[in-house]
Amino acid sequence: MNATLKIYPSKLERDNCETCTATPGQTFEHWLKNNVPSYAPREVPLFSAAVNDAELPPGEWASYIIQPGDQFELVVEAKGPAVIVMAVVAVAAAAAAMYFANQIPDNYNQTTPDGSTIYNPNAQGNQARLMGVVPEIAGRHKVFPDLLNQPRREYIGNDQYLYLMMAVGVGEYAVDPEEIFIGNTPVSRYFGDIDYKLFGPGESVTSHEAHRNVYTSPEVGSSGGQTGLELEGSLSSSGSGFSRTRWSMAGHTLSCYEYDAESGSYLSWPFPYGANEIITISGSASNNGDYRVISKGSVNSATMEKVDGNGDPDAAWTGFTSSQHESITIASSSPSDTSYSGPFFACPANELTDTIWLDFFLPQGLGRLKDNGDFETRSVTIEVDYRAEGSGSWTTITHTFNGASNDQIGFTKKINLSSRMRPEVRAKRTTPGTDDTRVYDKVQWTALKAELDSASRYEGVTTIGVKIRGTNALAGSAENKFNLIATRKLPVYENGSWSAPQPTEDIAPFFAYVIKSVGHIDHQIGLEEMEELHTLWSARGDSFSAVFDNKTTLFEALKKVLAVGYAEPTLDYGQIIPVRDGPRSAFEHMYQPDNMVGELERDIKLFDPDEPDGIEVEYFDPQTWKPATVLCTLPGDLGQAPKKVRAFGITDTTKAWRFGMRQRRIQRYRRTRYSFKTEMDGLNSRYLSYCALADDIPGYSQTGRVLAVSGRLITLDAQLEWGTGTHFLALRKPDGTLSGLYTATPTNSANLIEVDSNLDFTPTLDGSMEPPLYMFGQAERWSHPALITDIKPSGTERVSMTAVNYDERVYADDDGSPG
């Protein structure tokens, strides 16, 4: 009786286990080594073991002899997802391994977005492609360039400018200035509001300000419905002589009131100073002096203590000389740091900078409204302090704003630091605030930026630097709606040589580029076949225009490139060769019972009422640069349940319709699949070779070997059966290619026929090699025309082959137009 082992993925997963058996008489460790290939003894095993409900310590695994009927429980212990996935028990317990592998969080994909893609209208926009693929543009296509740096805004002359540094794509491009847009509007329509410059691969980008890699601190910016952090200065009385302000002093309490002329009464007014702040009172001889705010008792009052010139308490002071509604002047002499906004770090951890920018915004303008409605000049001074991270001392810089208008003011303060550092920055307003509704002087700190190490060039990538002046004509969406239409520049292979790079939408140049981009050279490309197809594609107007903006493989990319030209990539003796599926007139090889191993098998797909009744092709419309569709149907199709296909690389309605009609006709007319085996003969053919197939079914082709040739008279090894109409004869040459077709006529001998022309080769019939094979029959039934779709060698003796029936109706719409 065997022992039973139940393997659990965890102690909490008791309903999920895999069961194994073990032969008694062997040690438990011996069973592990024989059944778990990667098992090795560990000081702390990755799983625990129990036998017959009793723990089996790891130290006893090598000595415990498995008994008949033993019940083992092996449980994977929690030691981290990476360890669990590699656990040796998982080799024996596939269920456990699969379960835990699926629980590993895919943090990489979650933290590395794909960025914008032109093919998703909801995602179109300028975005960063962190750890993503730099787009490859083929032909002529619209693209939303990817951000290389954070978008940066700066005030110059009270105008706000937006700087964008973006990657157009890998390689070199031609761009028409009239095909550079913000949204759908050409930038040329903005009359000087936009400055841009294209940079070729590897070209220095330092001539454009947008190249700077500027980090914008997230702590400084919009807050509480405002554009930035408001810098609030200490509140002062308004007007000359503070005629509207009265104070009440009693004991150690100072209270603040404002006289309301309309009601003739005194109203409470918020006390403007905070705890520990030292203020100076003047205008009352008995109470003049310096005082410290002990605490704020209520909104309009505070408890005070008198201090001397050193800020120490005045022990002789017993309290204010009582006074009600006395006119005084009061000012803060040493405000506390609570009036600062910040400090904030200007750049991330482990980064250093020597240049910072601070943006300030005055949303109401700056000035004081006079009684006659005019504005008089007002000034506001701010203070900016910075220091290196961990430093104790601050460097202070001040700036004063002056204005006499309610027009908004924006200003960028650039500061060159004394050395490279990770700076802490704080700011405050030193000009006291006011409650006067006629005074417009609010100051907001809207941005803190730091220049990090900036790239001076981008090898292999075309980039563009953009500077946009913010106006009413440019909405905020300009930051992510910059787009352009670019045409790829590539060398073209013609007349046996490569040209200089030129703008092109042709298929062949990009096909060759994709192969070379992974390190292959000309010798690994079927240049002869490519050039032949290039001539055909160019004559037909077939082109490829697309954007590769996601990861793919070499062959998947080549399949997409060639598909628009009805071709596919194939590997042939170390070369990547494009093979086009097009109309054929000359057979390449023949395969019949004499050079097949076994029988020719046919699989005919019957018509299914549930199969698609049309093709709906999605392509990219070059007018809207959005996906569009065209329906492709054959006579009798209702188009109610079409198959949906994507014509990647096609940007023309007619071309998309032709692409779809080719697919629809393949569905309709290619319904027979052939499979057969040969010896080594099958290696003569290539993918999509046009071949003649035959079997021994009566009424179709008659096959055999040639016995003799005399001029146009050919003796065959069997008596032929003749029907009505024209009959053809095809012969197999020594190299495996097909000779013919020859029109055959009977003679007075049943195995002797006459052909209409001399043979195009000299048969060898002396026994030194296999004699020519033949296929014979009526014009419509002498062979099964087929296209080879798969060739699989098996050792050095067998080749398995598959093919589909050839039907010229497949190509009927290749030059047509939608009705």
CSV table of N, CA and C in Angstrom, one decimal, residues 582-634:
chain,number,residue,atom,x,y,z
A,582,GLY,N,0.3,36.8,-54.7
A,582,GLY,CA,-0.3,37.5,-55.8
A,582,GLY,C,-0.7,36.5,-56.9
A,583,PRO,N,-1.3,37.0,-58.0
A,583,PRO,CA,-1.7,36.1,-59.1
A,583,PRO,C,-0.5,35.3,-59.6
A,584,ARG,N,-0.7,34.1,-60.0
A,584,ARG,CA,0.4,33.2,-60.5
A,584,ARG,C,0.0,32.7,-61.9
A,585,SER,N,1.0,32.5,-62.7
A,585,SER,CA,0.8,31.9,-64.0
A,585,SER,C,1.7,30.7,-64.3
A,586,ALA,N,2.8,30.6,-63.6
A,586,ALA,CA,3.8,29.5,-63.9
A,586,ALA,C,4.0,28.7,-62.6
A,587,PHE,N,3.8,27.4,-62.7
A,587,PHE,CA,4.0,26.5,-61.6
A,587,PHE,C,5.5,26.4,-61.3
A,588,GLU,N,5.8,26.2,-60.0
A,588,GLU,CA,7.2,26.1,-59.6
A,588,GLU,C,7.6,24.6,-59.5
A,589,HIS,N,6.8,23.8,-58.8
A,589,HIS,CA,7.2,22.4,-58.6
A,589,HIS,C,5.9,21.5,-58.7
A,590,MET,N,6.2,20.2,-58.8
A,590,MET,CA,5.0,19.3,-58.8
A,590,MET,C,5.3,18.2,-57.7
A,591,TYR,N,4.2,17.8,-57.1
A,591,TYR,CA,4.2,16.8,-56.0
A,591,TYR,C,3.1,15.8,-56.4
A,592,GLN,N,3.5,14.6,-56.6
A,592,GLN,CA,2.5,13.5,-57.0
A,592,GLN,C,2.9,12.2,-56.3
A,593,PRO,N,2.1,11.2,-56.4
A,593,PRO,CA,2.4,9.9,-55.7
A,593,PRO,C,3.8,9.4,-55.8
A,594,ASP,N,4.4,9.7,-57.0
A,594,ASP,CA,5.8,9.1,-57.2
A,594,ASP,C,6.8,9.8,-56.4
A,595,ASN,N,6.6,11.1,-55.9
A,595,ASN,CA,7.6,11.7,-55.0
A,595,ASN,C,6.9,12.2,-53.7
A,596,MET,N,5.8,11.5,-53.4
A,596,MET,CA,5.2,11.7,-52.1
A,596,MET,C,5.5,10.4,-51.3
A,597,VAL,N,5.5,10.6,-49.9
A,597,VAL,CA,5.6,9.4,-49.0
A,597,VAL,C,4.2,9.4,-48.4
A,598,GLY,N,3.4,8.4,-48.8
A,598,GLY,CA,2.1,8.3,-48.3
A,598,GLY,C,1.1,9.0,-49.2
A,599,GLU,N,-0.1,9.3,-48.7
A,599,GLU,CA,-1.1,9.9,-49.5
A,599,GLU,C,-1.2,11.4,-49.4
A,600,LEU,N,-1.8,12.0,-50.4
A,600,LEU,CA,-2.2,13.4,-50.3
A,600,LEU,C,-3.5,13.5,-49.5
A,601,GLU,N,-3.5,14.3,-48.4
A,601,GLU,CA,-4.7,14.4,-47.6
A,601,GLU,C,-5.3,15.8,-47.9
A,602,ARG,N,-6.7,15.8,-48.0
A,602,ARG,CA,-7.4,17.0,-48.3
A,602,ARG,C,-8.4,17.2,-47.2
A,603,ASP,N,-8.4,18.5,-46.7
A,603,ASP,CA,-9.4,18.9,-45.7
A,603,ASP,C,-10.2,20.1,-46.2
A,604,ILE,N,-11.4,19.8,-46.6
A,604,ILE,CA,-12.3,20.9,-47.2
A,604,ILE,C,-13.2,21.5,-46.2
A,605,LYS,N,-13.1,22.8,-46.0
A,605,LYS,CA,-14.0,23.5,-45.1
A,605,LYS,C,-15.3,23.8,-45.7
A,606,LEU,N,-16.3,23.2,-45.2
A,606,LEU,CA,-17.7,23.5,-45.8
A,606,LEU,C,-18.2,24.8,-45.3
A,607,PHE,N,-19.2,25.4,-46.0
A,607,PHE,CA,-19.7,26.7,-45.7
A,607,PHE,C,-20.6,26.5,-44.4
A,608,ASP,N,-20.4,27.4,-43.5
A,608,ASP,CA,-21.0,27.4,-42.2
A,608,ASP,C,-22.0,28.6,-42.1
A,609,PRO,N,-23.2,28.5,-41.8
A,609,PRO,CA,-24.2,29.6,-41.8
A,609,PRO,C,-23.8,30.6,-40.7
A,610,ASP,N,-22.9,30.3,-39.8
A,610,ASP,CA,-22.6,31.2,-38.7
A,610,ASP,C,-21.2,31.9,-39.0
A,611,GLU,N,-20.6,31.6,-40.1
A,611,GLU,CA,-19.3,32.3,-40.4
A,611,GLU,C,-19.6,33.7,-40.8
A,612,PRO,N,-18.6,34.6,-40.7
A,612,PRO,CA,-18.8,36.0,-41.0
A,612,PRO,C,-19.2,36.2,-42.5
A,613,ASP,N,-20.1,37.2,-42.6
A,613,ASP,CA,-20.6,37.5,-44.0
A,613,ASP,C,-20.1,38.8,-44.5
A,614,GLY,N,-18.8,39.0,-44.2
A,614,GLY,CA,-18.1,40.2,-44.7
A,614,GLY,C,-16.9,40.5,-43.8
A,615,ILE,N,-16.2,41.6,-44.2
A,615,ILE,CA,-15.1,42.0,-43.4
A,615,ILE,C,-15.2,43.5,-43.2
A,616,GLU,N,-15.1,43.9,-41.9
A,616,GLU,CA,-15.1,45.3,-41.5
A,616,GLU,C,-13.7,45.7,-41.2
A,617,VAL,N,-13.1,46.6,-42.0
A,617,VAL,CA,-11.7,47.0,-41.9
A,617,VAL,C,-11.6,48.3,-41.2
A,618,GLU,N,-10.8,48.3,-40.2
A,618,GLU,CA,-10.5,49.6,-39.5
A,618,GLU,C,-9.1,50.1,-40.0
A,619,TYR,N,-9.1,51.3,-40.4
A,619,TYR,CA,-7.9,51.9,-40.9
A,619,TYR,C,-7.8,53.3,-40.3
A,620,PHE,N,-6.7,54.0,-40.5
A,620,PHE,CA,-6.5,55.4,-40.0
A,620,PHE,C,-6.8,56.4,-41.0
A,621,ASP,N,-7.8,57.2,-40.8
A,621,ASP,CA,-8.2,58.2,-41.8
A,621,ASP,C,-7.3,59.4,-41.7
A,622,PRO,N,-6.6,59.8,-42.8
A,622,PRO,CA,-5.6,60.9,-42.8
A,622,PRO,C,-6.2,62.2,-42.8
A,623,GLN,N,-7.6,62.3,-42.9
A,623,GLN,CA,-8.2,63.6,-42.7
A,623,GLN,C,-8.4,64.0,-41.3
A,624,THR,N,-8.9,63.0,-40.5
A,624,THR,CA,-9.2,63.3,-39.1
A,624,THR,C,-8.1,62.7,-38.2
A,625,TRP,N,-7.3,61.8,-38.7
A,625,TRP,CA,-6.3,61.1,-38.0
A,625,TRP,C,-7.0,60.4,-36.8
A,626,LYS,N,-8.1,59.8,-37.1
A,626,LYS,CA,-8.8,58.9,-36.2
A,626,LYS,C,-9.1,57.6,-36.9
A,627,PRO,N,-9.4,56.5,-36.1
A,627,PRO,CA,-9.8,55.3,-36.8
A,627,PRO,C,-11.1,55.5,-37.5
A,628,ALA,N,-11.2,54.8,-38.7
A,628,ALA,CA,-12.4,54.8,-39.5
A,628,ALA,C,-12.6,53.4,-40.0
A,629,THR,N,-13.8,53.0,-40.5
A,629,THR,CA,-14.0,51.7,-41.0
A,629,THR,C,-14.6,51.7,-42.3
A,630,VAL,N,-14.5,50.6,-43.1
A,630,VAL,CA,-15.1,50.4,-44.4
A,630,VAL,C,-15.5,48.9,-44.4
A,631,LEU,N,-16.7,48.7,-44.9
A,631,LEU,CA,-17.3,47.3,-45.0
A,631,LEU,C,-17.0,46.7,-46.3
A,632,CYS,N,-16.5,45.5,-46.3
A,632,CYS,CA,-16.2,44.8,-47.5
A,632,CYS,C,-17.0,43.5,-47.6
A,633,THR,N,-17.8,43.4,-48.7
A,633,THR,CA,-18.7,42.3,-48.9
A,633,THR,C,-18.7,41.8,-50.3
A,634,LEU,N,-19.0,40.5,-50.5
A,634,LEU,CA,-19.1,39.9,-51.8
A,634,LEU,C,-20.6,39.8,-52.2
